[in-house]
Structure formats: C-alpha cells, structure tokens
Amino acid sequence: MISSQLIVVYLLFLLTASAEVSYASNDELPVVRNIRELNQDGETIPGISHITVAGALSHGFKEIEVWLETVAPGGHTPVHRHDCEEIFVVVKGSGTLYLASTTGSEFPGSPKEFPFSTNSTFHVPQNDAHQVWNTNRFEDLQYFVVISRPPMNLFVYEDWLTPHSAAVPVFPVMWDAKHYKSSSSASSDEL
Amino acid sequence: MISSQLIVVYLLFLLTASAEVSYASNDELPVVRNIRELNQDGETIPGISHITVAGALSHGFKEIEVWLETVAPGGHTPVHRHDCEEIFVVVKGSGTLYLASTTGSEFPGSPKEFPFSTNSTFHVPQNDAHQVWNTNRFEDLQYFVVISRPPMNLFVYEDWLTPHSAAVPVFPVMWDAKHYKSSSSASSDEL
C-alpha cells in the first residue's frame, strides 16, 4: 500500500520535474544559508515534509547529505533499506524506529522496536530494513538525517513480509528527482 | 599561540589516555542514545566543549561523523584545514566563519568573513583553511558538525600567514586520542 503510494508520488515528481537548475558543484552554493528559508520539498512521502539542507544532486556535495524532515502525527516512512550509513538526531517530538536485519532470511520479518524522543540520536545499520513512525498523536516529529555516499539508492518494501529481492529500487529518491531530471536536460542542451 | 596550546592539550590527552574500551564496530553501540547523556569530551580546544554524537574511532562509524560542539563567548577554533567535507548546522547563538582558499598561494592570507546565527547552515570547501568564532559576548554558540571520511586528518595553522606546508598535522584529533590509544593497546594485548 505504502509502496504503491510512494511510486505514484515518485512518478508525479518525474512528470512535473521543473526546469530549476541544479548545482553542478557546491562552489556555486552560498557558504551560509538559513535553514528556515530553504524550500520544503513537499510531502514527498505522505505525512512527511522533507528539506535537503545539504545534498549531492541539489547542492553538489559528494560524500555526505543532511536532511531536515518533519513527520505529522501518525505519519511514517515506508519500510526500506539502503547501503549507506544513516544517523538521526531528533530535535522535536517522539516516535519509534522499527528495524530488521537483512541478512540470513528471505524477508525482514518481525522488526525490533526502538522508541525515541527529543534529543535522541539513533543509527540504522547498513542494509537493515527499517521504518520510522511518529507515534505521538498530537505533536510533529522532527529530526535531522545524515547519510553517506549520496545520492541515496533506496529499496522500498511493500511490508515486512516482502522478500528482500522484491523490494523496489527507487533512484533518484523523490526529492532528488527534479535535480536529476534537470541535470539530464542540461546535458542534452549541450549537443 | 593557539597552535601551541592545541598541541599541549593534545599531548596531555595522549599521556592520560584512559583504558576505556573503544567500539570496534557499531554493532556494539545501542541503537538509540540520548545526546544530553553523552559524555562531553572536555574543553579539548580552549573554550570549546565537544561531544562526538556518532564517531568512527569512538563508535565504529565508517563514512560519517556527527559532533555537537559548544563554544563559549569569545571562543574559537584554531585556523585549520582538512580534506573531508564538513557541514555545520547552528542550533544556538551566533558567530563568524573565516575562510581562505588553500589553492594558488603559499599561505591562507586574509580570510573572507561569513557571519552566521541560529538556524544557519554552512559548509567548508574541502581543504580550505578556516576558523569558527563565537562573536557573541554573552551567549554560547552551539552547532552540529557533520564530516565525511572519518577519523579526521587535521592540519593546524599558527595564524593566517603560516605557510600551508608548515601547518601541523594532528592525528588523531584530541577527542579521538583516547579511543585511538586504547585500540592500539587492545591490539598489542592480543600477542
């Protein structure tokens, strides 16, 4: 269910990719920027608002990305995995991380539950299937995410019983799609 | 001046390195931790308090590190450079980033000044010499730092006129020294 919603949103993004120019290198990026003035990338996953604070396709970083995400009460990411390192720093609200190892089984199965709250930091072991929920009924959940090896190669599961081999590859991720698209256009314009 | 203070602090750390066990891999690390309960690594640079939220030598991360640093009024980093990517997210206070390119000259020379404040994000171009000051006389400056390719290889300048070739290599950095030391001890114990 989530996976199909995600793919629809993803396809819509590809279709409506704007002509906004992406940064080829962060030499073009102002050194200091105000996070509160950065564009929200919309609800790219239902219930989640995403800002790329410092990104690869969007700003030219090569080795790290920093995101700021806000999850509405009851909102959650899809079950997914990726091979990069990922560290969360929670600045507001509370929630639960669901985590299942990807090794030694055909599908994630029952995940372990890790509750967290404001000032928590948590990490996702590389390639482990996981999902983050805002379990607070009244308050937004907000966290910074740091990943390595951008741009992210994402694999989305329908649910915890989806075989690892059936997880759907998503590249570029939804908030990177417009930058990826415009980079391709820029290349063809050079002919 | 700063450089010599830094080296003294660094040597003290090496001499007093504790027997604390470092994490060989982040499989041993609790998935969720409270940042407010993490140990301060002391004033490793005069006026700066450092917490490694997620580190390579301290926690087993391989591709990214996240730090939380608090700079007292008037406090500042030394002039330094490193070849990793570095992104700051300012959560409290205000200050100034001083930045000078390392290419095309024998020494950094006059740096450009970039004022910043709460909710600013800024990045340091790879290998550029830089220095961060808390220019607020009354309030602490606090920021998260994200770096790639940990552990950091640091080069410290006496001042902006120090030749690049005379910048002092510092490895491990001060807050990593105890973990580096205990890792070495652990290896010799295995003989």
mmCIF file of C-alpha atoms in Angstrom:
data_model
loop_
_atom_site.group_PDB
_atom_site.id
_atom_site.type_symbol
_atom_site.label_atom_id
_atom_site.label_comp_id
_atom_site.label_asym_id
_atom_site.label_seq_id
_atom_site.Cartn_x
_atom_site.Cartn_y
_atom_site.Cartn_z
ATOM 1 C CA MET A 1 0.000 0.000 0.000
ATOM 2 C CA ILE A 2 2.672 2.469 1.097
ATOM 3 C CA SER A 3 4.931 1.278 -1.658
ATOM 4 C CA SER A 4 2.310 1.969 -4.348
ATOM 5 C CA GLN A 5 1.582 5.447 -2.866
ATOM 6 C CA LEU A 6 5.294 6.137 -2.898
ATOM 7 C CA ILE A 7 5.680 5.108 -6.512
ATOM 8 C CA VAL A 8 2.746 7.303 -7.578
ATOM 9 C CA VAL A 9 4.276 10.299 -5.814
ATOM 10 C CA TYR A 10 7.615 9.452 -7.384
ATOM 11 C CA LEU A 11 6.150 9.233 -10.897
ATOM 12 C CA LEU A 12 4.290 12.523 -10.395
ATOM 13 C CA PHE A 13 7.594 14.119 -9.463
ATOM 14 C CA LEU A 14 9.267 12.787 -12.577
ATOM 15 C CA LEU A 15 6.426 14.074 -14.764
ATOM 16 C CA THR A 16 6.377 17.514 -13.182
ATOM 17 C CA ALA A 17 10.127 17.916 -12.833
ATOM 18 C CA SER A 18 10.768 21.646 -13.083
ATOM 19 C CA ALA A 19 13.418 23.429 -15.101
ATOM 20 C CA GLU A 20 15.130 24.530 -11.887
ATOM 21 C CA VAL A 21 18.878 24.477 -12.356
ATOM 22 C CA SER A 22 20.740 22.035 -10.157
ATOM 23 C CA TYR A 23 24.139 22.815 -8.682
ATOM 24 C CA ALA A 24 26.900 21.087 -10.590
ATOM 25 C CA SER A 25 29.286 21.824 -7.747
ATOM 26 C CA ASN A 26 28.919 23.421 -4.336
ATOM 27 C CA ASP A 27 31.322 26.165 -5.417
ATOM 28 C CA GLU A 28 28.108 27.863 -6.622
ATOM 29 C CA LEU A 29 26.350 27.422 -3.278
ATOM 30 C CA PRO A 30 26.257 30.346 -0.807
ATOM 31 C CA VAL A 31 28.525 29.367 2.087
ATOM 32 C CA VAL A 32 25.947 30.356 4.745
ATOM 33 C CA ARG A 33 22.201 29.718 4.341
ATOM 34 C CA ASN A 34 19.206 29.923 6.694
ATOM 35 C CA ILE A 35 17.544 26.532 7.144
ATOM 36 C CA ARG A 36 14.172 28.179 7.852
ATOM 37 C CA GLU A 37 14.309 29.849 4.418
ATOM 38 C CA LEU A 38 15.123 26.668 2.478
ATOM 39 C CA ASN A 39 12.375 25.221 0.308
ATOM 40 C CA GLN A 40 10.338 22.359 1.677
ATOM 41 C CA ASP A 41 10.351 19.620 -0.903
ATOM 42 C CA GLY A 42 6.647 18.999 -0.176
ATOM 43 C CA GLU A 43 5.083 15.882 1.237
ATOM 44 C CA THR A 44 7.135 13.598 -0.926
ATOM 45 C CA ILE A 45 6.108 10.665 1.236
ATOM 46 C CA PRO A 46 2.557 11.092 2.603
ATOM 47 C CA GLY A 47 2.800 12.759 6.028
ATOM 48 C CA ILE A 48 6.484 13.652 5.701
ATOM 49 C CA SER A 49 7.875 17.038 4.798
ATOM 50 C CA HIS A 50 11.488 16.986 3.585
ATOM 51 C CA ILE A 51 14.182 19.672 3.318
ATOM 52 C CA THR A 52 17.567 18.824 1.846
ATOM 53 C CA VAL A 53 19.810 21.028 3.993
ATOM 54 C CA ALA A 54 22.943 19.950 2.092
ATOM 55 C CA GLY A 55 22.632 17.473 -0.759
ATOM 56 C CA ALA A 56 24.507 15.834 -3.606
ATOM 57 C CA LEU A 57 22.220 16.328 -6.613
ATOM 58 C CA SER A 58 20.752 19.537 -5.166
ATOM 59 C CA HIS A 59 23.914 21.265 -3.911
ATOM 60 C CA GLY A 60 26.954 19.403 -5.192
ATOM 61 C CA PHE A 61 28.123 17.622 -2.020
ATOM 62 C CA LYS A 62 29.963 14.402 -2.801
ATOM 63 C CA GLU A 63 30.315 12.461 0.426
ATOM 64 C CA ILE A 64 27.549 13.490 2.838
ATOM 65 C CA GLU A 65 23.979 14.750 2.852
ATOM 66 C CA VAL A 66 21.989 16.407 5.638
ATOM 67 C CA TRP A 67 18.176 16.453 5.644
ATOM 68 C CA LEU A 68 15.574 18.004 7.951
ATOM 69 C CA GLU A 69 12.324 16.039 7.991
ATOM 70 C CA THR A 70 9.029 16.705 9.754
ATOM 71 C CA VAL A 71 6.608 13.820 10.243
ATOM 72 C CA ALA A 72 2.955 14.556 11.055
ATOM 73 C CA PRO A 73 1.269 12.644 13.921
ATOM 74 C CA GLY A 74 0.732 9.060 12.739
ATOM 75 C CA GLY A 75 2.996 9.603 9.701
ATOM 76 C CA HIS A 76 5.775 7.187 8.799
ATOM 77 C CA THR A 77 8.355 6.267 6.214
ATOM 78 C CA PRO A 78 7.857 3.144 4.103
ATOM 79 C CA VAL A 79 9.746 0.005 5.132
ATOM 80 C CA HIS A 80 13.015 0.451 3.242
ATOM 81 C CA ARG A 81 16.750 -0.226 3.134
ATOM 82 C CA HIS A 82 19.884 1.384 1.706
ATOM 83 C CA ASP A 83 23.565 0.564 1.820
ATOM 84 C CA CYS A 84 24.791 3.927 3.148
ATOM 85 C CA GLU A 85 25.343 4.867 6.792
ATOM 86 C CA GLU A 86 22.462 6.847 8.307
ATOM 87 C CA ILE A 87 22.366 8.804 11.573
ATOM 88 C CA PHE A 88 19.313 10.582 13.020
ATOM 89 C CA VAL A 89 19.271 13.470 15.508
ATOM 90 C CA VAL A 90 15.786 14.119 16.910
ATOM 91 C CA VAL A 91 15.076 17.785 17.601
ATOM 92 C CA LYS A 92 11.348 17.571 18.393
ATOM 93 C CA GLY A 93 8.657 15.005 19.200
ATOM 94 C CA SER A 94 8.861 11.268 19.660
ATOM 95 C CA GLY A 95 8.447 8.066 17.695
ATOM 96 C CA THR A 96 9.555 4.509 17.085
ATOM 97 C CA LEU A 97 12.246 3.018 14.867
ATOM 98 C CA TYR A 98 11.399 -0.462 13.541
ATOM 99 C CA LEU A 99 14.471 -2.392 12.481
ATOM 100 C CA ALA A 100 15.043 -5.848 10.958
ATOM 101 C CA SER A 101 18.273 -7.384 9.762
ATOM 102 C CA THR A 102 18.505 -8.103 6.060
ATOM 103 C CA THR A 103 20.953 -10.966 6.445
ATOM 104 C CA GLY A 104 20.059 -14.621 6.978
ATOM 105 C CA SER A 105 16.444 -14.501 5.845
ATOM 106 C CA GLU A 106 14.436 -14.039 2.654
ATOM 107 C CA PHE A 107 12.347 -11.176 4.058
ATOM 108 C CA PRO A 108 12.704 -8.766 7.020
ATOM 109 C CA GLY A 109 10.074 -10.472 9.228
ATOM 110 C CA SER A 110 9.195 -9.072 12.674
ATOM 111 C CA PRO A 111 11.190 -5.906 13.325
ATOM 112 C CA LYS A 112 12.635 -4.873 16.675
ATOM 113 C CA GLU A 113 11.106 -1.701 18.159
ATOM 114 C CA PHE A 114 13.209 1.219 19.386
ATOM 115 C CA PRO A 115 11.283 4.124 20.945
ATOM 116 C CA PHE A 116 12.987 7.535 20.774
ATOM 117 C CA SER A 117 12.236 11.134 21.728
ATOM 118 C CA THR A 118 13.600 14.703 21.605
ATOM 119 C CA ASN A 119 17.427 14.710 21.887
ATOM 120 C CA SER A 120 17.664 11.053 20.887
ATOM 121 C CA THR A 121 20.229 10.042 18.313
ATOM 122 C CA PHE A 122 19.950 6.725 16.526
ATOM 123 C CA HIS A 123 21.596 4.998 13.586
ATOM 124 C CA VAL A 124 20.470 2.449 11.050
ATOM 125 C CA PRO A 125 22.931 -0.394 10.400
ATOM 126 C CA GLN A 126 23.844 -0.541 6.701
ATOM 127 C CA ASN A 127 21.339 -2.526 4.600
ATOM 128 C CA ASP A 128 18.973 -3.248 7.505
ATOM 129 C CA ALA A 129 15.281 -2.858 6.642
ATOM 130 C CA HIS A 130 13.709 -0.109 8.731
ATOM 131 C CA GLN A 131 10.789 2.233 9.193
ATOM 132 C CA VAL A 132 10.388 5.395 11.282
ATOM 133 C CA TRP A 133 6.975 6.284 12.773
ATOM 134 C CA ASN A 134 5.727 9.378 14.569
ATOM 135 C CA THR A 135 3.838 7.560 17.320
ATOM 136 C CA ASN A 136 2.783 10.790 19.062
ATOM 137 C CA ARG A 137 -0.875 11.561 18.288
ATOM 138 C CA PHE A 138 -0.600 15.297 18.841
ATOM 139 C CA GLU A 139 2.897 16.535 18.043
ATOM 140 C CA ASP A 140 5.052 16.671 14.901
ATOM 141 C CA LEU A 141 8.242 14.636 14.904
ATOM 142 C CA GLN A 142 11.281 16.493 13.542
ATOM 143 C CA TYR A 143 14.786 15.165 13.005
ATOM 144 C CA PHE A 144 17.982 15.752 11.098
ATOM 145 C CA VAL A 145 19.215 12.840 8.990
ATOM 146 C CA VAL A 146 22.826 12.428 7.886
ATOM 147 C CA ILE A 147 23.712 9.921 5.176
ATOM 148 C CA SER A 148 26.928 8.883 3.476
ATOM 149 C CA ARG A 149 27.529 8.088 -0.197
ATOM 150 C CA PRO A 150 24.851 10.357 -1.675
ATOM 151 C CA PRO A 151 22.680 10.359 -3.728
ATOM 152 C CA MET A 152 20.775 7.607 -1.921
ATOM 153 C CA ASN A 153 19.960 4.281 -3.568
ATOM 154 C CA LEU A 154 16.664 3.323 -1.939
ATOM 155 C CA PHE A 155 14.856 -0.050 -1.879
ATOM 156 C CA VAL A 156 11.216 0.060 -0.752
ATOM 157 C CA TYR A 157 9.313 -2.920 0.727
ATOM 158 C CA GLU A 158 5.529 -3.375 0.467
ATOM 159 C CA ASP A 159 5.614 -4.636 4.084
ATOM 160 C CA TRP A 160 7.795 -6.653 6.492
ATOM 161 C CA LEU A 161 6.995 -9.896 4.649
ATOM 162 C CA THR A 162 8.158 -8.630 1.235
ATOM 163 C CA PRO A 163 11.204 -10.647 0.098
ATOM 164 C CA HIS A 164 14.418 -8.588 0.013
ATOM 165 C CA SER A 165 14.693 -9.452 -3.677
ATOM 166 C CA ALA A 166 11.238 -7.943 -4.328
ATOM 167 C CA ALA A 167 11.975 -4.567 -2.679
ATOM 168 C CA VAL A 168 11.504 -1.855 -5.327
ATOM 169 C CA PRO A 169 14.583 0.208 -6.269
ATOM 170 C CA VAL A 170 13.879 3.961 -6.210
ATOM 171 C CA PHE A 171 16.503 6.191 -7.821
ATOM 172 C CA PRO A 172 16.626 9.096 -7.665
ATOM 173 C CA VAL A 173 14.668 9.461 -4.416
ATOM 174 C CA MET A 174 11.594 11.659 -4.719
ATOM 175 C CA TRP A 175 13.160 14.939 -3.532
ATOM 176 C CA ASP A 176 16.158 14.449 -5.821
ATOM 177 C CA ALA A 177 14.089 13.762 -8.952
ATOM 178 C CA LYS A 178 13.830 17.362 -10.149
ATOM 179 C CA HIS A 179 17.566 17.902 -9.820
ATOM 180 C CA TYR A 180 18.356 14.621 -11.552
ATOM 181 C CA LYS A 181 15.949 15.470 -14.396
ATOM 182 C CA SER A 182 17.318 18.961 -14.916
ATOM 183 C CA SER A 183 20.903 17.707 -14.908
ATOM 184 C CA SER A 184 19.994 15.302 -17.732
ATOM 185 C CA SER A 185 18.285 18.137 -19.665
ATOM 186 C CA ALA A 186 21.311 20.348 -19.213
ATOM 187 C CA SER A 187 23.498 17.662 -20.763
ATOM 188 C CA SER A 188 21.280 17.235 -23.817
ATOM 189 C CA ASP A 189 21.174 21.015 -24.339
ATOM 190 C CA GLU A 190 24.906 20.973 -24.856
ATOM 191 C CA LEU A 191 24.652 18.991 -28.114
ATOM 192 C CA MET B 1 49.790 30.718 20.091
ATOM 193 C CA ILE B 2 46.614 28.718 19.579
ATOM 194 C CA SER B 3 48.578 26.053 17.775
ATOM 195 C CA SER B 4 50.938 25.547 20.714
ATOM 196 C CA GLN B 5 48.016 25.446 23.191
ATOM 197 C CA LEU B 6 46.392 22.857 20.980
ATOM 198 C CA ILE B 7 49.489 20.703 20.856
ATOM 199 C CA VAL B 8 49.868 20.844 24.656
ATOM 200 C CA VAL B 9 46.239 19.753 25.113
ATOM 201 C CA TYR B 10 46.789 17.029 22.534
ATOM 202 C CA LEU B 11 49.909 15.725 24.262
ATOM 203 C CA LEU B 12 48.142 15.761 27.637
ATOM 204 C CA PHE B 13 45.415 13.645 26.113
ATOM 205 C CA LEU B 14 47.925 11.147 24.782
ATOM 206 C CA LEU B 15 49.634 10.926 28.176
ATOM 207 C CA THR B 16 46.398 10.499 30.120
ATOM 208 C CA ALA B 17 44.669 8.231 27.631
ATOM 209 C CA SER B 18 42.348 6.042 29.680
ATOM 210 C CA ALA B 19 41.796 2.311 29.421
ATOM 211 C CA GLU B 20 38.242 2.926 28.159
ATOM 212 C CA VAL B 21 37.368 0.366 25.546
ATOM 213 C CA SER B 22 36.664 1.761 22.117
ATOM 214 C CA TYR B 23 33.999 0.324 19.839
ATOM 215 C CA ALA B 24 35.493 -1.892 17.166
ATOM 216 C CA SER B 25 32.209 -1.806 15.289
ATOM 217 C CA ASN B 26 28.906 -0.019 15.787
ATOM 218 C CA ASP B 27 27.183 -3.412 16.140
ATOM 219 C CA GLU B 28 28.053 -2.970 19.833
ATOM 220 C CA LEU B 29 26.527 0.502 20.032
ATOM 221 C CA PRO B 30 22.991 0.926 21.443
ATOM 222 C CA VAL B 31 20.772 1.871 18.501
ATOM 223 C CA VAL B 32 19.115 4.777 20.376
ATOM 224 C CA ARG B 33 21.046 7.086 22.719
ATOM 225 C CA ASN B 34 20.228 10.390 24.465
ATOM 226 C CA ILE B 35 22.539 13.181 23.302
ATOM 227 C CA ARG B 36 22.156 15.003 26.639
ATOM 228 C CA GLU B 37 23.540 11.925 28.436
ATOM 229 C CA LEU B 38 26.603 11.537 26.193
ATOM 230 C CA ASN B 39 29.949 12.403 27.717
ATOM 231 C CA GLN B 40 31.404 15.790 26.992
ATOM 232 C CA ASP B 41 34.939 15.294 25.765
ATOM 233 C CA GLY B 42 36.014 18.312 27.842
ATOM 234 C CA GLU B 43 37.458 21.548 26.586
ATOM 235 C CA THR B 44 39.713 19.846 24.094
ATOM 236 C CA ILE B 45 40.327 23.189 22.419
ATOM 237 C CA PRO B 46 40.275 26.074 24.923
ATOM 238 C CA GLY B 47 36.714 27.464 25.049
ATOM 239 C CA ILE B 48 35.187 24.601 23.062
ATOM 240 C CA SER B 49 33.274 21.675 24.516
ATOM 241 C CA HIS B 50 32.979 18.688 22.170
ATOM 242 C CA ILE B 51 30.629 15.685 22.078
ATOM 243 C CA THR B 52 31.081 13.008 19.436
ATOM 244 C CA VAL B 53 27.440 12.088 18.786
ATOM 245 C CA ALA B 54 28.423 9.390 16.279
ATOM 246 C CA GLY B 55 32.083 8.769 15.530
ATOM 247 C CA ALA B 56 34.497 6.467 13.760
ATOM 248 C CA LEU B 57 37.113 5.676 16.431
ATOM 249 C CA SER B 58 34.599 6.122 19.270
ATOM 250 C CA HIS B 59 31.581 4.256 17.843
ATOM 251 C CA GLY B 60 32.634 2.352 14.734
ATOM 252 C CA PHE B 61 31.083 4.502 12.005
ATOM 253 C CA LYS B 62 32.988 4.260 8.734
ATOM 254 C CA GLU B 63 31.757 7.011 6.448
ATOM 255 C CA ILE B 64 30.325 9.857 8.545
ATOM 256 C CA GLU B 65 30.722 11.527 11.927
ATOM 257 C CA VAL B 66 28.375 13.850 13.793
ATOM 258 C CA TRP B 67 29.608 16.173 16.549
ATOM 259 C CA LEU B 68 27.877 18.614 18.900
ATOM 260 C CA GLU B 69 30.140 21.484 19.924
ATOM 261 C CA THR B 70 29.565 24.386 22.311
ATOM 262 C CA VAL B 71 31.788 27.453 22.030
ATOM 263 C CA ALA B 72 31.968 29.906 24.934
ATOM 264 C CA PRO B 73 31.655 33.654 24.234
ATOM 265 C CA GLY B 74 34.872 34.766 22.523
ATOM 266 C CA GLY B 75 35.960 31.143 21.964
ATOM 267 C CA HIS B 76 37.173 29.901 18.600
ATOM 268 C CA THR B 77 38.730 27.004 16.738
ATOM 269 C CA PRO B 78 42.321 27.267 15.536
ATOM 270 C CA VAL B 79 42.897 28.141 11.881
ATOM 271 C CA HIS B 80 42.887 24.697 10.273
ATOM 272 C CA ARG B 81 42.136 22.637 7.176
ATOM 273 C CA HIS B 82 41.115 19.066 6.329
ATOM 274 C CA ASP B 83 40.318 17.241 3.130
ATOM 275 C CA CYS B 84 36.892 15.901 4.155
ATOM 276 C CA GLU B 85 33.544 17.563 3.517
ATOM 277 C CA GLU B 86 32.194 19.468 6.536
ATOM 278 C CA ILE B 87 28.685 20.825 7.134
ATOM 279 C CA PHE B 88 27.572 22.894 10.150
ATOM 280 C CA VAL B 89 24.032 23.288 11.497
ATOM 281 C CA VAL B 90 23.789 26.075 14.098
ATOM 282 C CA VAL B 91 21.272 25.362 16.853
ATOM 283 C CA LYS B 92 22.080 28.275 19.204
ATOM 284 C CA GLY B 93 23.979 31.555 19.243
ATOM 285 C CA SER B 94 25.884 33.375 16.528
ATOM 286 C CA GLY B 95 29.384 33.703 15.175
ATOM 287 C CA THR B 96 31.630 34.181 12.185
ATOM 288 C CA LEU B 97 33.252 31.715 9.790
ATOM 289 C CA TYR B 98 36.615 32.866 8.432
ATOM 290 C CA LEU B 99 37.553 31.129 5.199
ATOM 291 C CA ALA B 100 40.568 31.280 2.885
ATOM 292 C CA SER B 101 41.293 29.175 -0.166
ATOM 293 C CA THR B 102 44.304 26.889 0.059
ATOM 294 C CA THR B 103 44.976 26.887 -3.683
ATOM 295 C CA GLY B 104 47.142 29.361 -5.566
ATOM 296 C CA SER B 105 49.087 30.786 -2.624
ATOM 297 C CA GLU B 106 51.741 29.734 -0.136
ATOM 298 C CA PHE B 107 49.660 30.706 2.914
ATOM 299 C CA PRO B 108 45.955 31.398 3.549
ATOM 300 C CA GLY B 109 46.288 35.205 3.798
ATOM 301 C CA SER B 110 43.263 37.396 4.540
ATOM 302 C CA PRO B 111 40.187 35.225 5.049
ATOM 303 C CA LYS B 112 36.670 36.096 3.895
ATOM 304 C CA GLU B 113 34.177 36.633 6.737
ATOM 305 C CA PHE B 114 30.796 34.896 6.857
ATOM 306 C CA PRO B 115 28.544 35.832 9.792
ATOM 307 C CA PHE B 116 26.005 33.196 10.865
ATOM 308 C CA SER B 117 23.347 32.716 13.544
ATOM 309 C CA THR B 118 20.793 30.239 14.953
ATOM 310 C CA ASN B 119 19.325 28.081 12.145
ATOM 311 C CA SER B 120 22.211 28.857 9.800
ATOM 312 C CA THR B 121 23.807 26.035 7.898
ATOM 313 C CA PHE B 122 27.224 26.470 6.343
ATOM 314 C CA HIS B 123 29.840 24.281 4.712
ATOM 315 C CA VAL B 124 33.594 24.406 4.439
ATOM 316 C CA PRO B 125 35.002 23.705 0.955
ATOM 317 C CA GLN B 126 37.418 20.768 1.078
ATOM 318 C CA ASN B 127 40.978 21.780 2.037
ATOM 319 C CA ASP B 128 40.129 25.463 2.576
ATOM 320 C CA ALA B 129 41.736 26.983 5.680
ATOM 321 C CA HIS B 130 39.067 28.130 8.123
ATOM 322 C CA GLN B 131 38.272 29.219 11.638
ATOM 323 C CA VAL B 132 34.967 29.472 13.540
ATOM 324 C CA TRP B 133 34.481 32.158 16.203
ATOM 325 C CA ASN B 134 31.723 32.775 18.725
ATOM 326 C CA THR B 135 31.489 36.541 18.244
ATOM 327 C CA ASN B 136 28.617 36.918 20.711
ATOM 328 C CA ARG B 137 29.910 38.320 24.002
ATOM 329 C CA PHE B 138 27.124 36.885 26.151
ATOM 330 C CA GLU B 139 25.782 33.671 24.648
ATOM 331 C CA ASP B 140 27.221 30.236 23.925
ATOM 332 C CA LEU B 141 27.411 29.156 20.301
ATOM 333 C CA GLN B 142 26.239 25.581 19.685
ATOM 334 C CA TYR B 143 26.267 23.655 16.421
ATOM 335 C CA PHE B 144 26.210 20.181 14.966
ATOM 336 C CA VAL B 145 29.102 19.311 12.650
ATOM 337 C CA VAL B 146 28.940 16.551 10.052
ATOM 338 C CA ILE B 147 32.125 15.309 8.407
ATOM 339 C CA SER B 148 32.901 12.662 5.807
ATOM 340 C CA ARG B 149 35.818 10.210 5.710
ATOM 341 C CA PRO B 150 36.383 9.896 9.472
ATOM 342 C CA PRO B 151 38.553 9.877 11.501
ATOM 343 C CA MET B 152 39.596 13.429 10.631
ATOM 344 C CA ASN B 153 43.091 14.286 9.406
ATOM 345 C CA LEU B 154 43.612 17.799 10.752
ATOM 346 C CA PHE B 155 46.249 20.414 9.814
ATOM 347 C CA VAL B 156 46.582 23.342 12.231
ATOM 348 C CA TYR B 157 47.991 26.777 11.290
ATOM 349 C CA GLU B 158 49.700 29.129 13.755
ATOM 350 C CA ASP B 159 47.867 32.008 12.035
ATOM 351 C CA TRP B 160 46.667 33.142 8.589
ATOM 352 C CA LEU B 161 50.241 33.825 7.449
ATOM 353 C CA THR B 162 51.526 30.307 8.255
ATOM 354 C CA PRO B 163 52.564 28.566 5.003
ATOM 355 C CA HIS B 164 50.298 25.638 4.083
ATOM 356 C CA SER B 165 53.362 23.413 4.172
ATOM 357 C CA ALA B 166 54.055 24.441 7.792
ATOM 358 C CA ALA B 167 50.557 23.618 9.101
ATOM 359 C CA VAL B 168 50.921 20.985 11.847
ATOM 360 C CA PRO B 169 49.308 17.575 11.218
ATOM 361 C CA VAL B 170 47.194 16.409 14.180
ATOM 362 C CA PHE B 171 46.099 12.779 14.138
ATOM 363 C CA PRO B 172 44.168 11.549 15.922
ATOM 364 C CA VAL B 173 42.271 14.723 16.805
ATOM 365 C CA MET B 174 42.144 15.461 20.528
ATOM 366 C CA TRP B 175 38.757 13.856 21.300
ATOM 367 C CA ASP B 176 39.710 10.714 19.342
ATOM 368 C CA ALA B 177 43.054 10.211 21.112
ATOM 369 C CA LYS B 178 41.786 8.001 23.948
ATOM 370 C CA HIS B 179 39.957 5.710 21.532
ATOM 371 C CA TYR B 180 42.963 5.516 19.221
ATOM 372 C CA LYS B 181 45.257 4.742 22.154
ATOM 373 C CA SER B 182 43.039 2.018 23.582
ATOM 374 C CA SER B 183 42.599 0.436 20.140
ATOM 375 C CA SER B 184 46.387 0.196 19.868
ATOM 376 C CA SER B 185 46.626 -1.314 23.367
ATOM 377 C CA ALA B 186 43.942 -3.848 22.518
ATOM 378 C CA SER B 187 45.965 -4.946 19.502
ATOM 379 C CA SER B 188 49.180 -5.472 21.486
ATOM 380 C CA ASP B 189 47.287 -7.426 24.153
ATOM 381 C CA GLU B 190 46.414 -9.977 21.535
ATOM 382 C CA LEU B 191 50.030 -11.082 21.087
#
